[in-house]
Coordinates of C-alpha atoms in Angstrom, one line a residue:
X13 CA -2.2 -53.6 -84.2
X14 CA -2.4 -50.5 -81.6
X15 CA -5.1 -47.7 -82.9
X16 CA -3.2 -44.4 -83.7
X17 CA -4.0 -42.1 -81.0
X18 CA -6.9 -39.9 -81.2
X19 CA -6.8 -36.3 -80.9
X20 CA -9.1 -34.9 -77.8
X21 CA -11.5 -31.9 -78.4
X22 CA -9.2 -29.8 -76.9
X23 CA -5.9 -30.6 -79.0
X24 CA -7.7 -30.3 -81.7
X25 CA -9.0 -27.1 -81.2
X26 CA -5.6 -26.3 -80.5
X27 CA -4.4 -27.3 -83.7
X28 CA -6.8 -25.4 -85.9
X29 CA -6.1 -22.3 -83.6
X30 CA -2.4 -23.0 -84.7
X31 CA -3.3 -23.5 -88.1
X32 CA -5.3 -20.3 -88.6
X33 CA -2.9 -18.2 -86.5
X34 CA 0.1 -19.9 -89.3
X35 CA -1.9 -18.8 -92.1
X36 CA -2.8 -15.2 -90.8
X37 CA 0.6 -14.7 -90.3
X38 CA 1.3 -15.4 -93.7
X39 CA -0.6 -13.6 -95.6
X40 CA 0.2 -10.8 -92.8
X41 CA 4.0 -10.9 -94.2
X42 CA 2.1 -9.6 -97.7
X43 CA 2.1 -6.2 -98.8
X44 CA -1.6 -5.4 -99.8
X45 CA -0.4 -5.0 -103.1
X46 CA 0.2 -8.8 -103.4
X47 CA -3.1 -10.2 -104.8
X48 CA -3.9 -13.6 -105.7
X49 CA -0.3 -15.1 -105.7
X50 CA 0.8 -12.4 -108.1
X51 CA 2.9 -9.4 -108.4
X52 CA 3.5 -7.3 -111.1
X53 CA 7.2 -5.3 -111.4
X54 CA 7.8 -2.4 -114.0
X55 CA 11.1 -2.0 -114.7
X56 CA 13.0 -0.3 -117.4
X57 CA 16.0 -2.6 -118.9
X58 CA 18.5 -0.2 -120.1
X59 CA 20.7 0.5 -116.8
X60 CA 23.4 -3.0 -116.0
X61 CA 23.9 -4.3 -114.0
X62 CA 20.7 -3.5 -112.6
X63 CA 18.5 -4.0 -115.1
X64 CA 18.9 -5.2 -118.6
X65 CA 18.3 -7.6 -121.9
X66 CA 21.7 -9.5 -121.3
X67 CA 21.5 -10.9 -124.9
X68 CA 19.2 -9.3 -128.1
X69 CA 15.4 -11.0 -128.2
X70 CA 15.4 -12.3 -124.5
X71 CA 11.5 -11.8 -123.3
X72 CA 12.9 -10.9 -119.6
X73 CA 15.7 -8.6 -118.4
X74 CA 18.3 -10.1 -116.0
X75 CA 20.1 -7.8 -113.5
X76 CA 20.5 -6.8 -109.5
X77 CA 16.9 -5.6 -109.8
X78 CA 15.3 -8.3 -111.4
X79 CA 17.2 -11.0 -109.0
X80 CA 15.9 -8.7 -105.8
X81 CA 12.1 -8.5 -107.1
X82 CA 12.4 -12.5 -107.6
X83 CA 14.0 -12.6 -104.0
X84 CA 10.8 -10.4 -102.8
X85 CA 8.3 -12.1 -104.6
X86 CA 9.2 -15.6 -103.1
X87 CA 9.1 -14.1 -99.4
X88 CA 5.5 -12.9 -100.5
X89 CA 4.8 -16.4 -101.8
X90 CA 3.9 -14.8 -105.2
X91 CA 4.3 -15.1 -108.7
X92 CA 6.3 -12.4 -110.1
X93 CA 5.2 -10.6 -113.5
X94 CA 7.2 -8.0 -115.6
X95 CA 6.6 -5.4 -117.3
X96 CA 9.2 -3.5 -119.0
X97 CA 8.7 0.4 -120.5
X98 CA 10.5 3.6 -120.4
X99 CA 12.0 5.2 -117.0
X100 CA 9.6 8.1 -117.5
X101 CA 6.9 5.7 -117.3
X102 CA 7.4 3.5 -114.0
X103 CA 6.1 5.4 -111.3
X104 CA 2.8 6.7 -113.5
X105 CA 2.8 2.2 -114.4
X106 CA 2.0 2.5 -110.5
X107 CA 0.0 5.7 -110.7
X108 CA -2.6 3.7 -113.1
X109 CA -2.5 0.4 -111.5
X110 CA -0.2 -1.0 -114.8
X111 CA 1.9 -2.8 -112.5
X112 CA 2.6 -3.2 -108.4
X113 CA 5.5 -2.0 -107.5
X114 CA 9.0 -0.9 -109.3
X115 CA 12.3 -1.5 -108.6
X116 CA 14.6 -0.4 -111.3
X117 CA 17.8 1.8 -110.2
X118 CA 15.3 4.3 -108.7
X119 CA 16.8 7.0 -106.1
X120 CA 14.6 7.6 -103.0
X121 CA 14.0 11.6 -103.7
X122 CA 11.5 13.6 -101.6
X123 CA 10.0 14.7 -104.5
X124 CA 9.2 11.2 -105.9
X125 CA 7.9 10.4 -102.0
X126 CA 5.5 13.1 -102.0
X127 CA 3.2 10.2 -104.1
X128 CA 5.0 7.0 -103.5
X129 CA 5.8 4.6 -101.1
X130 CA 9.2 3.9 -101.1
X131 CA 11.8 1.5 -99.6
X132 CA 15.6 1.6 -99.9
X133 CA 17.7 -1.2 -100.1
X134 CA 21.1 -0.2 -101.8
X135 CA 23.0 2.8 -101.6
X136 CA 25.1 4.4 -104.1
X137 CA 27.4 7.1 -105.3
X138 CA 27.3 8.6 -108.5
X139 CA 30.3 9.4 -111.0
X140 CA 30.9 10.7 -114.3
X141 CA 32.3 8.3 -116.7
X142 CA 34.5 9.2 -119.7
X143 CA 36.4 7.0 -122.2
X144 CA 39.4 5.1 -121.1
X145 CA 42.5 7.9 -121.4
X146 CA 40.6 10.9 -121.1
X147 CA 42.1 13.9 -120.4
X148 CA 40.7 17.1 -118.9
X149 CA 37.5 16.1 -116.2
X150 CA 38.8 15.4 -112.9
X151 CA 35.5 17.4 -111.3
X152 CA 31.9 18.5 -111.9
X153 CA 33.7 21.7 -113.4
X154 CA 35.4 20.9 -116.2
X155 CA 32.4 19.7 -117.9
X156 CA 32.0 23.4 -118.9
X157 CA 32.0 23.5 -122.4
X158 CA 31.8 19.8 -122.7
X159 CA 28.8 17.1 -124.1
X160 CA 27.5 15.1 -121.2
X161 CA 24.9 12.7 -121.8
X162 CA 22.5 11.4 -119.7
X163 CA 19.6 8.8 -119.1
X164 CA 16.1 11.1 -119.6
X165 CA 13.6 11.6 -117.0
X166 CA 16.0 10.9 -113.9
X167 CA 18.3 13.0 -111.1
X168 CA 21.3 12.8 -113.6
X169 CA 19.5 14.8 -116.1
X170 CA 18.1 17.3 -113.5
X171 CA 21.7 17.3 -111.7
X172 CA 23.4 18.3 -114.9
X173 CA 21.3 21.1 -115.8
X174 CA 21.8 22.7 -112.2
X175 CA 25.7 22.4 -112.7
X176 CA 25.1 23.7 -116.1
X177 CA 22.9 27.0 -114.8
X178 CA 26.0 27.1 -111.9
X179 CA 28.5 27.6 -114.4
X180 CA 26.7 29.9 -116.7
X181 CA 26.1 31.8 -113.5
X182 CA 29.9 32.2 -112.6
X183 CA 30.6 33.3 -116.6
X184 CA 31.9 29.9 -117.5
X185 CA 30.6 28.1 -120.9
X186 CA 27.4 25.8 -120.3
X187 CA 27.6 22.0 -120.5
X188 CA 25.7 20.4 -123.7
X189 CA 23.4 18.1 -122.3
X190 CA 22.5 15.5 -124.2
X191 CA 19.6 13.2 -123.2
X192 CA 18.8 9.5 -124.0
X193 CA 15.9 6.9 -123.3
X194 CA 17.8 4.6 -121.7
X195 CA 21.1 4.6 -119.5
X196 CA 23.2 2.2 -122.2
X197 CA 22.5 4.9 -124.9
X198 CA 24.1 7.6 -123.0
X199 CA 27.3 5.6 -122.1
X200 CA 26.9 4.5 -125.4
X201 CA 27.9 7.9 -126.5
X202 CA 31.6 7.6 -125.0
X203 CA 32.0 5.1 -127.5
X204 CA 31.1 6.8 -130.3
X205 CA 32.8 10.0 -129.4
X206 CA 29.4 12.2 -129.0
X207 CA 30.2 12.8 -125.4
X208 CA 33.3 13.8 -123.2
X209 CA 31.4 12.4 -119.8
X210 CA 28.4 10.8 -118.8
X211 CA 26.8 10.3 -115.8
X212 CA 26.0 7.2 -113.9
X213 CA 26.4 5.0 -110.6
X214 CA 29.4 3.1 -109.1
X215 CA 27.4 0.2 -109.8
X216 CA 27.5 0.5 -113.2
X217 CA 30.7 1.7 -113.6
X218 CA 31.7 -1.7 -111.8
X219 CA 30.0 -3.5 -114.1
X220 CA 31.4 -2.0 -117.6
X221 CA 35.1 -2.4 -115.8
X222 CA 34.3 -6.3 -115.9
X223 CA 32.1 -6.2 -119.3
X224 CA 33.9 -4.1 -121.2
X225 CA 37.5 -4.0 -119.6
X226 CA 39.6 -1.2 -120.6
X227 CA 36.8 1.1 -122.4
X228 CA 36.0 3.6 -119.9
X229 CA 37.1 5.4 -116.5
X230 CA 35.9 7.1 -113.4
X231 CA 36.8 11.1 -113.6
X232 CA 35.1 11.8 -110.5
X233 CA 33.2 10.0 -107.6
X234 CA 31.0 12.3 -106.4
X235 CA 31.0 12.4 -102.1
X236 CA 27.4 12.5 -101.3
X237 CA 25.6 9.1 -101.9
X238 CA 22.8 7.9 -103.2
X239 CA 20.0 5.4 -102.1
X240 CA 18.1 3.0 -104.4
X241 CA 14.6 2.2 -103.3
X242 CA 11.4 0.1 -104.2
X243 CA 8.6 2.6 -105.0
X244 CA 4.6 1.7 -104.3
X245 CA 1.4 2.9 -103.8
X246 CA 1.7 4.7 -100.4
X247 CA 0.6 2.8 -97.4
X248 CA 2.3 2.8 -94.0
X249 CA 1.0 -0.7 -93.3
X250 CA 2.9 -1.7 -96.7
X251 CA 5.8 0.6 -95.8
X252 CA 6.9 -1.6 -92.7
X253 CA 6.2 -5.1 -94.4
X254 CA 8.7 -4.2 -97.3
X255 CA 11.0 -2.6 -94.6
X256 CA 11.2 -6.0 -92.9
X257 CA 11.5 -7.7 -95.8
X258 CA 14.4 -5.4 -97.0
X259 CA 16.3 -6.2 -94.2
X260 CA 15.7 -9.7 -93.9
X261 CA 17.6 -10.1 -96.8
X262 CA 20.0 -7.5 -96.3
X263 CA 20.8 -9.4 -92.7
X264 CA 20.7 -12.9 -94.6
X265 CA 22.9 -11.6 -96.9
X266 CA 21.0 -12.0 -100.3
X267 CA 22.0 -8.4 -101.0
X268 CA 25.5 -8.8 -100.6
X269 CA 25.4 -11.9 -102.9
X270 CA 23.5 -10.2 -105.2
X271 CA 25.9 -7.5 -105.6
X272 CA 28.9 -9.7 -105.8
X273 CA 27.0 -11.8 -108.5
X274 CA 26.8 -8.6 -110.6
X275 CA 30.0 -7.1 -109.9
X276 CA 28.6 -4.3 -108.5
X277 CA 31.1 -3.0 -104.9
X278 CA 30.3 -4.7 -102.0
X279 CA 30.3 -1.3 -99.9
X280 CA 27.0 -0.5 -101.4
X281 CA 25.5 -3.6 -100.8
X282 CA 26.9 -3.3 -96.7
X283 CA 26.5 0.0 -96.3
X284 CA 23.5 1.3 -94.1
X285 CA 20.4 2.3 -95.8
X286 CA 18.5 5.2 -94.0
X287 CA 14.2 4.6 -94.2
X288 CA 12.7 8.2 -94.9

């Protein structure tokens, strides 16, 4: 029987070189907020397709979000953990060290990056939704003297008070705002006839068109657009490492799959996302 070959000094220094280089490289591809195999998401469940309970007494949420975080997660090699609470309460989850990172239908805003890190990987327009047959809001406008409700604590609720202020300014009846903890309690609304409008994303409005066909219609698209973005403790280093990782499977096409798999438009999944 021939003897296996043996390695020489020199190859196997070579190998452990190799070896530690691998494994520095690794844990390299990890944001610093990635500690012991684990990561822990906050996320608040209320808004599908992103984020949601898809049937009553599940322990997780499903959605665009959740699948994303997983798809994150396994790039860091890490165990993901959820935590699920109130929209109000995400980015101060972060602020005390509750959880990691969030990722929950979150627009990149400047005011929100003044004390986060944050990431965009999705972009967005929003629209107002009113029941299906409607008649009467074709703009932002002719919410004057209308109910509108919206999901508390975000840029819908602070975007419809501005409008509001606007129209009282020109002499035209202010909107009644009404606000909600989550974003399926102020759709909710259209349903029950409390509201004439709500507001929301395409995304969502996608979604309802597939999970509840025939209920409800876009009035109005609004033209700008809107980014989504994973928010974290600031750190540049971190910054780029989730940037990579972003587009690594934005160019591998996870997003776009993703998107697809929750009905959500593929434009927003294709389109460009702009790093602040």
């Amino acid at each position: 029987m021939t003897a296996a070959p043996r390695l020489t000094l020199a190859a196997a220094l070579g190998l452990a070189l190799a070896l530690t280089v691998s494994l520095g490289t690794a844990q390299a591809a990890s944001p610093s907020f990635v500690k012991s195999g684990s990561v822990t998401l906050c996320t608040d469940p209320t808004y599908a397709p992103m984020e949601f309970f898809e049937h009553a007494g599940d322990k997780e949420p499903v959605g665009f979000d959740i699948d994303l975080a997983r798809a994150l997660a396994k790039r860091w090699g890490a165990q993901l953990r959820i935590i699920t609470m109130d929209f109000t309460g995400l980015l101060p989850g972060v602020q005390a060290q509750r959880c990691d990172f969030v990722v929950s239908g979150t627009f990149l805003t400047p005011e929100r990056l003044k004390n986060f890190a944050g990431v965009p990987y999705l972009v967005s327009s929003m629209v107002l939704m009113a029941p299906a047959g409607a008649k009467g809001i074709s703009k932002p406008e002719d919410l004057s003297g209308k109910t509108l409700s919206v999901q508390a604590g975000t840029q819908y609720e602070k975007r419809a008070h501005a409008l509001s202020d606007e129209l009282a300014a020109k002499g035209m009846a202010p909107i009644t705002i009404q606000s909600y903890p989550g974003g399926a309690d102020a759709i909710q609304q259209l349903t029950t006839g409390r509201a004439a409008a709500a507001i929301t994303q395409d995304t969502e409005a996608a979604y309802r068109a597939v999970a509840q066909p025939g209920q409800f219609e876009v009035a109005y698209v609004y033209p700008a657009t809107d980014q989504f973005g994973v928010y974290f403790a600031k750190s540049d280093a971190d910054v780029k490492l989730v940037q990579a990782d972003i587009a690594a499977l934005r160019a591998d096409g996870t997003v776009k799959q993703l998107a697809a798999k929750w009905h959500m438009p593929e434009s927003d999944a294709t389109a460009p996302v702009t790093n602040p």
